PDB file of C-alpha atoms in Angstrom:
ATOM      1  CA  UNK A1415       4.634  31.747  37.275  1.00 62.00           C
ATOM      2  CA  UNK A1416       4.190  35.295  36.829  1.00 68.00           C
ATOM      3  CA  UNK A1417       1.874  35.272  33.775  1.00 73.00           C
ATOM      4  CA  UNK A1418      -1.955  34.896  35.443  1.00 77.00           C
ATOM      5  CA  UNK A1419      -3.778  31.662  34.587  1.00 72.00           C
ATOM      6  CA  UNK A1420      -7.437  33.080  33.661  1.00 75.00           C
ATOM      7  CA  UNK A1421      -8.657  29.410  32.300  1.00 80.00           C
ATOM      8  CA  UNK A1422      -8.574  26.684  34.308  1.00 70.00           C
ATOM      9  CA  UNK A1423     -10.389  28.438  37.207  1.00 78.00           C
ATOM     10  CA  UNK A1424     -13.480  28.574  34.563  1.00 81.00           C
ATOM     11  CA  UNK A1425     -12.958  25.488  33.191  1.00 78.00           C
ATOM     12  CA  UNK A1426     -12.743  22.614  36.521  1.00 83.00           C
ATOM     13  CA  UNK A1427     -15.222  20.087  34.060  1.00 84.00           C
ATOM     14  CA  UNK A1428     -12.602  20.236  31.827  1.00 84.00           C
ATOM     15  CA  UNK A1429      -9.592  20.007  33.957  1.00 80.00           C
ATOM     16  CA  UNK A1430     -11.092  17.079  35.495  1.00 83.00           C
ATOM     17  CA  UNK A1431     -11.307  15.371  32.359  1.00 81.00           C
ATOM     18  CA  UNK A1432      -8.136  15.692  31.285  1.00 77.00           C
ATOM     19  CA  UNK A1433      -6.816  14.865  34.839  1.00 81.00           C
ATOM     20  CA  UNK A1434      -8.754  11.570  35.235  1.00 81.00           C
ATOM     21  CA  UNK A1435      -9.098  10.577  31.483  1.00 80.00           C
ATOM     22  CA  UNK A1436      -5.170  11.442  30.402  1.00 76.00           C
ATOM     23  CA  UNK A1437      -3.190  10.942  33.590  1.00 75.00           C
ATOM     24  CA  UNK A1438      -2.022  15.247  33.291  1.00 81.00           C
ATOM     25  CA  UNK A1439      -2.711  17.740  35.039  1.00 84.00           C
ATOM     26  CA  UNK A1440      -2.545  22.209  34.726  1.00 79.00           C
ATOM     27  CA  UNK A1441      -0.068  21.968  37.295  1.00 82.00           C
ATOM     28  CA  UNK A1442       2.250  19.586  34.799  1.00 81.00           C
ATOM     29  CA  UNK A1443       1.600  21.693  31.770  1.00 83.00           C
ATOM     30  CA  UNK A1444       2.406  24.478  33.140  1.00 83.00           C
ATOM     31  CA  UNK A1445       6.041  22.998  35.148  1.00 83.00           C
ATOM     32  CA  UNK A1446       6.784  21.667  31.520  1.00 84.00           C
ATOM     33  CA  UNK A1447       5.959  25.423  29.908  1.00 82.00           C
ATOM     34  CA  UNK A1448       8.450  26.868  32.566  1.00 84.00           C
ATOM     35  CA  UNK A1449      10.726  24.803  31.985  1.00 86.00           C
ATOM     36  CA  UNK A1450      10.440  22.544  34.416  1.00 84.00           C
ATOM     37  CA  UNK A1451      12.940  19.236  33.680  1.00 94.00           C
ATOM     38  CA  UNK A1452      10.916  16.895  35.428  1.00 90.00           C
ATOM     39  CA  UNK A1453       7.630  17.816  33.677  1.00 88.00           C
ATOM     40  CA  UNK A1454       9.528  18.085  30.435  1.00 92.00           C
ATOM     41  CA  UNK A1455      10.667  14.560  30.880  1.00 93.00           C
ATOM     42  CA  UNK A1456       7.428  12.924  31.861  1.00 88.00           C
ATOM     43  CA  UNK A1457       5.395  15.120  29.198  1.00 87.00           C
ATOM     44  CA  UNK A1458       7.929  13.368  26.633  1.00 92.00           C
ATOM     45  CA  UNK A1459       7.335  10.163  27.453  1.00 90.00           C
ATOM     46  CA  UNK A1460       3.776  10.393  27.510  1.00 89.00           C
ATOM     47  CA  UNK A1461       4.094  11.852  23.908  1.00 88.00           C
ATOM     48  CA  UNK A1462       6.843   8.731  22.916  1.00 93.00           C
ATOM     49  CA  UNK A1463       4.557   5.989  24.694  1.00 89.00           C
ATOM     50  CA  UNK A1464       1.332   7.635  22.979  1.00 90.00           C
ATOM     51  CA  UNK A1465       3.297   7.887  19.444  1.00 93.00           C
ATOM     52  CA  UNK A1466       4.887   3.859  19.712  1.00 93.00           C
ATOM     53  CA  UNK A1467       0.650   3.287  20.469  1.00 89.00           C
ATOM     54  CA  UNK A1468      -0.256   4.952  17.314  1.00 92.00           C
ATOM     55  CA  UNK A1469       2.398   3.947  14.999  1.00 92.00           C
ATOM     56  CA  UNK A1470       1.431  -0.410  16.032  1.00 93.00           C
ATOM     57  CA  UNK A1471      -2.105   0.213  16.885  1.00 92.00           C
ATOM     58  CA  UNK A1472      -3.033  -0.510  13.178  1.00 91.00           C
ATOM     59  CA  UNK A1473      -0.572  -3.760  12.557  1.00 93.00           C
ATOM     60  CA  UNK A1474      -1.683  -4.960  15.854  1.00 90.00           C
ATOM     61  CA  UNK A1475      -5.318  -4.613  15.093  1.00 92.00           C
ATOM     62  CA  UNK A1476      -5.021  -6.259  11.794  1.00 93.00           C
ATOM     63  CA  UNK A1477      -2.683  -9.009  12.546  1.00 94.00           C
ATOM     64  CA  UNK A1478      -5.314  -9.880  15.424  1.00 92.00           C
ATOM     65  CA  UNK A1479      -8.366  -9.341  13.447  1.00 94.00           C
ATOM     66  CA  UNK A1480      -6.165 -12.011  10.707  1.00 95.00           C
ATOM     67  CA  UNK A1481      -6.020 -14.649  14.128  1.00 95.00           C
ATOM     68  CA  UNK A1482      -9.551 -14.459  14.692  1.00 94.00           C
ATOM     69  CA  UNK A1483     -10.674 -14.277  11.282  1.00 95.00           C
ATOM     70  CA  UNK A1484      -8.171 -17.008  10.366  1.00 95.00           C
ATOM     71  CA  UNK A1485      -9.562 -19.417  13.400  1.00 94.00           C
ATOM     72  CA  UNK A1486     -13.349 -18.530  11.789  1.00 95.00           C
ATOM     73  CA  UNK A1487     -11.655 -19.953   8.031  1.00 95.00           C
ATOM     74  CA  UNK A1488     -10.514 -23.095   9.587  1.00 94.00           C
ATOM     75  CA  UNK A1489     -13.312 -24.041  11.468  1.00 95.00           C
ATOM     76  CA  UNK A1490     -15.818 -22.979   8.175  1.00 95.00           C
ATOM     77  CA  UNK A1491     -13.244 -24.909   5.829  1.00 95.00           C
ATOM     78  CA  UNK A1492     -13.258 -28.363   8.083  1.00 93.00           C
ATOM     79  CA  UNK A1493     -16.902 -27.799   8.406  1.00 95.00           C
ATOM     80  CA  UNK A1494     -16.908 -27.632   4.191  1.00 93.00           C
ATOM     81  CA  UNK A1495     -14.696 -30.321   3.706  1.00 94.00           C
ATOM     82  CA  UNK A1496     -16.287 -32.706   6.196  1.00 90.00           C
ATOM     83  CA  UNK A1497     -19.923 -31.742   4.151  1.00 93.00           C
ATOM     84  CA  UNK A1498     -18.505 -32.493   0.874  1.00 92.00           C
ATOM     85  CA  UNK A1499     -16.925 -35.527   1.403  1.00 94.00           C
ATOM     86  CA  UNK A1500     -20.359 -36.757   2.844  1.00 91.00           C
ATOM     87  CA  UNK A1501     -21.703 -35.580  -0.298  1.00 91.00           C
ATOM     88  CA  UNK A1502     -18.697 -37.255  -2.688  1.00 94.00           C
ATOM     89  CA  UNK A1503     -18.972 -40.049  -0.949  1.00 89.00           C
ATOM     90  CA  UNK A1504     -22.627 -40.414  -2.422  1.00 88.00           C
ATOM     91  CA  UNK A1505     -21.755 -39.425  -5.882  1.00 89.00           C
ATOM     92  CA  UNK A1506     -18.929 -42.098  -6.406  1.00 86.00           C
ATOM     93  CA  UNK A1507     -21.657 -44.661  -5.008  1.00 85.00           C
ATOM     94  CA  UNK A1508     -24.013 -43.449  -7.551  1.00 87.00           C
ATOM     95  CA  UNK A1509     -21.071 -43.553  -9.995  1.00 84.00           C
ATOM     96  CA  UNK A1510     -19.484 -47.168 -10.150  1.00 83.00           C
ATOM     97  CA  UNK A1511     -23.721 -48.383 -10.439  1.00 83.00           C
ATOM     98  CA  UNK A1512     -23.669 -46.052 -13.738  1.00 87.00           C
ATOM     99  CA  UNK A1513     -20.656 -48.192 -15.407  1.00 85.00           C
ATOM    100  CA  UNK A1514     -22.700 -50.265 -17.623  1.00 83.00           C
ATOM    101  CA  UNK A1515     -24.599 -46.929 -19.199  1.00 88.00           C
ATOM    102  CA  UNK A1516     -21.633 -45.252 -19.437  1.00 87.00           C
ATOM    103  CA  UNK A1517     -20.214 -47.991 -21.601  1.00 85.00           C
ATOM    104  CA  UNK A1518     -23.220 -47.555 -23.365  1.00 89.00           C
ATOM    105  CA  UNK A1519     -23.227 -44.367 -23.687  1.00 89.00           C
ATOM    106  CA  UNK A1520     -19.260 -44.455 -24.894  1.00 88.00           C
ATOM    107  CA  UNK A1521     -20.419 -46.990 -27.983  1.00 88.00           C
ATOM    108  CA  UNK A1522     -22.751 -43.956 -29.291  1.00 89.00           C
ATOM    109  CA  UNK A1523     -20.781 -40.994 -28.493  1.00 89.00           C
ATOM    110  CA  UNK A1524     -17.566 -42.690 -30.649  1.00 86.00           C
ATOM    111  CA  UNK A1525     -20.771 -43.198 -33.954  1.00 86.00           C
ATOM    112  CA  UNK A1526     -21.504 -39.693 -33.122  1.00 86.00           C
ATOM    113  CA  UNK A1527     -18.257 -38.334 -33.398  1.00 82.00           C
ATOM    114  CA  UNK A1528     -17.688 -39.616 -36.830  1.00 83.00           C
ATOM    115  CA  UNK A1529     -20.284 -37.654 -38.109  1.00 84.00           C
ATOM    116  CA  UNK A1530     -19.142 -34.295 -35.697  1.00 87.00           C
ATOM    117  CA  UNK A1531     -15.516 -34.796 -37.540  1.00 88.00           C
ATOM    118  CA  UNK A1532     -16.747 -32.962 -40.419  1.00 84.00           C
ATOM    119  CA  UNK A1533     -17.936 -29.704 -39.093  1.00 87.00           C
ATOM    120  CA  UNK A1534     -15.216 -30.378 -36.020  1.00 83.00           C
ATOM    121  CA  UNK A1535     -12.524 -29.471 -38.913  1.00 88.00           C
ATOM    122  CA  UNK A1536     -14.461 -26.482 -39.825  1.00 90.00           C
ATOM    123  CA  UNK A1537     -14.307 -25.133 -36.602  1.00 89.00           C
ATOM    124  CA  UNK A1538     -10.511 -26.027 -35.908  1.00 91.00           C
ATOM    125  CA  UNK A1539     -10.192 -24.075 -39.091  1.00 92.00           C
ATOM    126  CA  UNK A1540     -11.908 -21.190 -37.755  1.00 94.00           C
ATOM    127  CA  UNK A1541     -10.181 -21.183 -34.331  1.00 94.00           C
ATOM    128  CA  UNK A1542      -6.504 -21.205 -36.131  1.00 95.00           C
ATOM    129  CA  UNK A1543      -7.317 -18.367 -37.557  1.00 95.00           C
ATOM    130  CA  UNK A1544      -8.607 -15.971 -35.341  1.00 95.00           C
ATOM    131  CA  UNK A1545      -5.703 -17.856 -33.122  1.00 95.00           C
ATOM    132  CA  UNK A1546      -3.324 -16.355 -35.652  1.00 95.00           C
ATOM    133  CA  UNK A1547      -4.863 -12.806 -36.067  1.00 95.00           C
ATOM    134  CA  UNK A1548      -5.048 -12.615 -32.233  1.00 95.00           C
ATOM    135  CA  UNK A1549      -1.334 -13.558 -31.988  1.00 95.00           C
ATOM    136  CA  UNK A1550      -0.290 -11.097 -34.525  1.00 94.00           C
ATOM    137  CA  UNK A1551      -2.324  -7.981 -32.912  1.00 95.00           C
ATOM    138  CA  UNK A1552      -1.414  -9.423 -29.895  1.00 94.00           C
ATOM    139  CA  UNK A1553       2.543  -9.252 -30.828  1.00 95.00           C
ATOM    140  CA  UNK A1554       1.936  -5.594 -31.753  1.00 93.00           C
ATOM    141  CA  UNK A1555       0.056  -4.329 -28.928  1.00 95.00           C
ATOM    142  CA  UNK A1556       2.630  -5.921 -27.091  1.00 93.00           C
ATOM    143  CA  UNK A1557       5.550  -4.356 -28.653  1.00 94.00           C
ATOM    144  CA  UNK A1558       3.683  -1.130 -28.596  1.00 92.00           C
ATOM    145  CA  UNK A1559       3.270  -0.956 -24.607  1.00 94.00           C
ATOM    146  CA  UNK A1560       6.918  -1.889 -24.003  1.00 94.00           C
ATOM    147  CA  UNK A1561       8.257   0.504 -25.606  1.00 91.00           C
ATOM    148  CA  UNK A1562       5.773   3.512 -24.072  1.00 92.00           C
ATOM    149  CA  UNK A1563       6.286   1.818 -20.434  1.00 92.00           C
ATOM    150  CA  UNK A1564      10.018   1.826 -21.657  1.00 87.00           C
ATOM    151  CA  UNK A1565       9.732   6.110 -22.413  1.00 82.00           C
ATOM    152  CA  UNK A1566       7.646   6.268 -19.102  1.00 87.00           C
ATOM    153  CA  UNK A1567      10.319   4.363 -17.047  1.00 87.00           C
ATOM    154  CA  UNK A1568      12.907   7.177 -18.794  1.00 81.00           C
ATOM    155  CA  UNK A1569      11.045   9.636 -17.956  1.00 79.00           C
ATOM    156  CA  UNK A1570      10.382   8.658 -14.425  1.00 81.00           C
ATOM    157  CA  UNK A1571      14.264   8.569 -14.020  1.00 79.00           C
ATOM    158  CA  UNK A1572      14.765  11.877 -15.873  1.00 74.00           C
ATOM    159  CA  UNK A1573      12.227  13.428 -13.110  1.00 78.00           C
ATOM    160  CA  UNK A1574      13.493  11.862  -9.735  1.00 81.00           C
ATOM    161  CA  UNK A1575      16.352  14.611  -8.792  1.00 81.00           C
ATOM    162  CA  UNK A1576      13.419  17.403  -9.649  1.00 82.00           C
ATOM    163  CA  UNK A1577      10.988  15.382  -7.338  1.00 81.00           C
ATOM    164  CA  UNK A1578      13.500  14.592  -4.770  1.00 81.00           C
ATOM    165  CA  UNK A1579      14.624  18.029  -4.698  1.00 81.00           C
ATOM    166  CA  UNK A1580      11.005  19.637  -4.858  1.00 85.00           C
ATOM    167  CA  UNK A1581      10.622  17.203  -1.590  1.00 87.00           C
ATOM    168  CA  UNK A1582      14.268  18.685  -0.165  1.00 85.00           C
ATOM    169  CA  UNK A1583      13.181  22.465  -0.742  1.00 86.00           C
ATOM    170  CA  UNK A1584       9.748  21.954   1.151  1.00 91.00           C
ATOM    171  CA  UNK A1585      11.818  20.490   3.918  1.00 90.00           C
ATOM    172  CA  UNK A1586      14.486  22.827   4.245  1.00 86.00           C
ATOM    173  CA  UNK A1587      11.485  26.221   4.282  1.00 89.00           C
ATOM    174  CA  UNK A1588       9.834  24.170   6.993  1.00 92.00           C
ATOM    175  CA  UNK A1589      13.094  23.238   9.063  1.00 87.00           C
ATOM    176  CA  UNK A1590      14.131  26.938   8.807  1.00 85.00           C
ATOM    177  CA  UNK A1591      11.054  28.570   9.554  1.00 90.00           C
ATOM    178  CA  UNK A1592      11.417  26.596  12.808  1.00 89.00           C
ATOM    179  CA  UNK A1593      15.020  27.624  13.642  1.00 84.00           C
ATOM    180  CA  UNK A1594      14.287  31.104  12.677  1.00 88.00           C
ATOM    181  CA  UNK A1595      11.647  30.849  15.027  1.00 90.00           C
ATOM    182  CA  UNK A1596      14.121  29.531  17.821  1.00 85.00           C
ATOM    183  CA  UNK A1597      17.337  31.576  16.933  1.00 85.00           C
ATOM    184  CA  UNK A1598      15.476  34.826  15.828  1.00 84.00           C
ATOM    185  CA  UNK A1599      18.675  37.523  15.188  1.00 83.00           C
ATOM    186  CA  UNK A1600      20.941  34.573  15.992  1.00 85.00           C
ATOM    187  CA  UNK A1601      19.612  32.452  13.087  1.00 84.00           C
ATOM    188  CA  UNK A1602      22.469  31.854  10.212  1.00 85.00           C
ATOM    189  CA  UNK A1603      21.470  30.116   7.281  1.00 84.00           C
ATOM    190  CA  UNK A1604      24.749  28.487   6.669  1.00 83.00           C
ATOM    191  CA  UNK A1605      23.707  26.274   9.721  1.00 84.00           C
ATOM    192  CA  UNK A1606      21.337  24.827   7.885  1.00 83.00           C
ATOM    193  CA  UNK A1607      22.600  23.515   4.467  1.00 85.00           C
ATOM    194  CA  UNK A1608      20.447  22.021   1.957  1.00 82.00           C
ATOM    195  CA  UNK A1609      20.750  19.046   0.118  1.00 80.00           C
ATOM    196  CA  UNK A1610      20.969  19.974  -3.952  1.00 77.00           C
ATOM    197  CA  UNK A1611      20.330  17.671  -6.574  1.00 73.00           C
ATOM    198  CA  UNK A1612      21.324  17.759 -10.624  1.00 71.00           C
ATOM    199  CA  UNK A1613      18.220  19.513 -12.662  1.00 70.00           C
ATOM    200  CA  UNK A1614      17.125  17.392 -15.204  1.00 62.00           C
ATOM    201  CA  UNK A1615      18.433  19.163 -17.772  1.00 69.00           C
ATOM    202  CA  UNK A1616      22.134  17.929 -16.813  1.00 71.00           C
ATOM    203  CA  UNK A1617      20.659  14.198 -16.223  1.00 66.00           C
ATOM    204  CA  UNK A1618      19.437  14.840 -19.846  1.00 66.00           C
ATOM    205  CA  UNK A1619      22.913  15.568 -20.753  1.00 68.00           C
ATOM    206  CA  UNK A1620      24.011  12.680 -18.426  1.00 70.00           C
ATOM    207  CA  UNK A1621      21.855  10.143 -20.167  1.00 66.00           C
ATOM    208  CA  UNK A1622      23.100  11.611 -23.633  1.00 67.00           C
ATOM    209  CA  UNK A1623      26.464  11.226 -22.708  1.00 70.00           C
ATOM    210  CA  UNK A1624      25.918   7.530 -21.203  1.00 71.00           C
ATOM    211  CA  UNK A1625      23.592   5.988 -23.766  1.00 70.00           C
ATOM    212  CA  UNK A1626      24.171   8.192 -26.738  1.00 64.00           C
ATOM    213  CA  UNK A1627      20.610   9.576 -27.513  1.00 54.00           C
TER     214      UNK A1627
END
């Protein structure tokens, strides 16, 4: 290479580093910046093995942090259940000895109730009603949400070809800024077409013309 390397003789702490701790070396970086196929090649790869890394690394951590925490739910659930049946087991001990005061206790709840039935219907009364005003507002709030979520949804659909295209244009300045970068004099724009949705003033007319408002 004819262009003088004035880093990496001031910067061996460094070099090492990336040497030992990355598996590359100045000598590959610069084959690969001269064009070198071999480089090239293995500097891909280590780019494709480190993106297929990054793009699982986060389902593979979660789906094993799931396994361990899901062995840790088991274990604490079995540990619960085993607990409470101990524990049930005592209460339904406790509860066939209590039959004869709970038939007891049934005798005076049914003398009590007759005299609850009074103020029970007063209460029923009470419920229905605010049952029935809460149905009502409820029926109108109701109605009232559908149809804005029903404008919204319109809307949304009204918008998409803008957004989509807004998304297309962005695309298209960055994908030829790079090929007017690589082509320079050479570059034609008619090389690179761009996708072109309707405005939404013709899906306005569409939707006009399709559901007649």
């Amino acid at each position: 290479m004819k262009l003088k390397n004035q880093v990496t003789s001031k910067s061996r702490n460094l070099e090492r580093q990336l040497k030992n701790k990355f598996n590359a070396s100045t000598n590959l970086v610069v084959r690969a910046l001269t064009g070198d196929k071999t480089a090239l090649k293995l500097i891909g790869q280590m780019g494709n093995d480190g993106a297929k890394i990054s793009e699982f690394a986060p389902q593979v951590r979660e789906q094993m942090l799931a396994a361990i925490k899901g062995t840790e739910d088991l274990n604490v659930v079995l540990s619960d259940i085993y607990k409470q049946a101990g524990v049930s087991g005592e209460k339904i001990e406790r509860a066939v000895q209590s039959t004869i005061l709970a038939d007891t206790h049934l005798a005076n709840i049914l003398e009590e109730m007759k005299l609850d039935f009074a103020s029970s219907q007063d209460k029923e009364a009470l419920r229905h009603q605010q049952a029935t005003d809460h149905i009502k507002l409820k029926s109108w709030v109701d109605k009232h949400m559908m149809q804005v979520d029903g404008e919204y949804k319109m809307l949304q659909t009204e918008l998409q070809t803008d957004i989509r295209q807004q998304t297309i244009d962005l695309q298209h300045d960055k994908e030829l800024g790079k090929y007017y970068l690589e082509m320079g004099d050479n570059a034609r724009d008619d090389f690179k077409p761009k996708k072109q949705y309707a405005g939404r003033s013709i899906v306005q007319k569409i939707k006009d013309a399709l559901l007649g408002f």
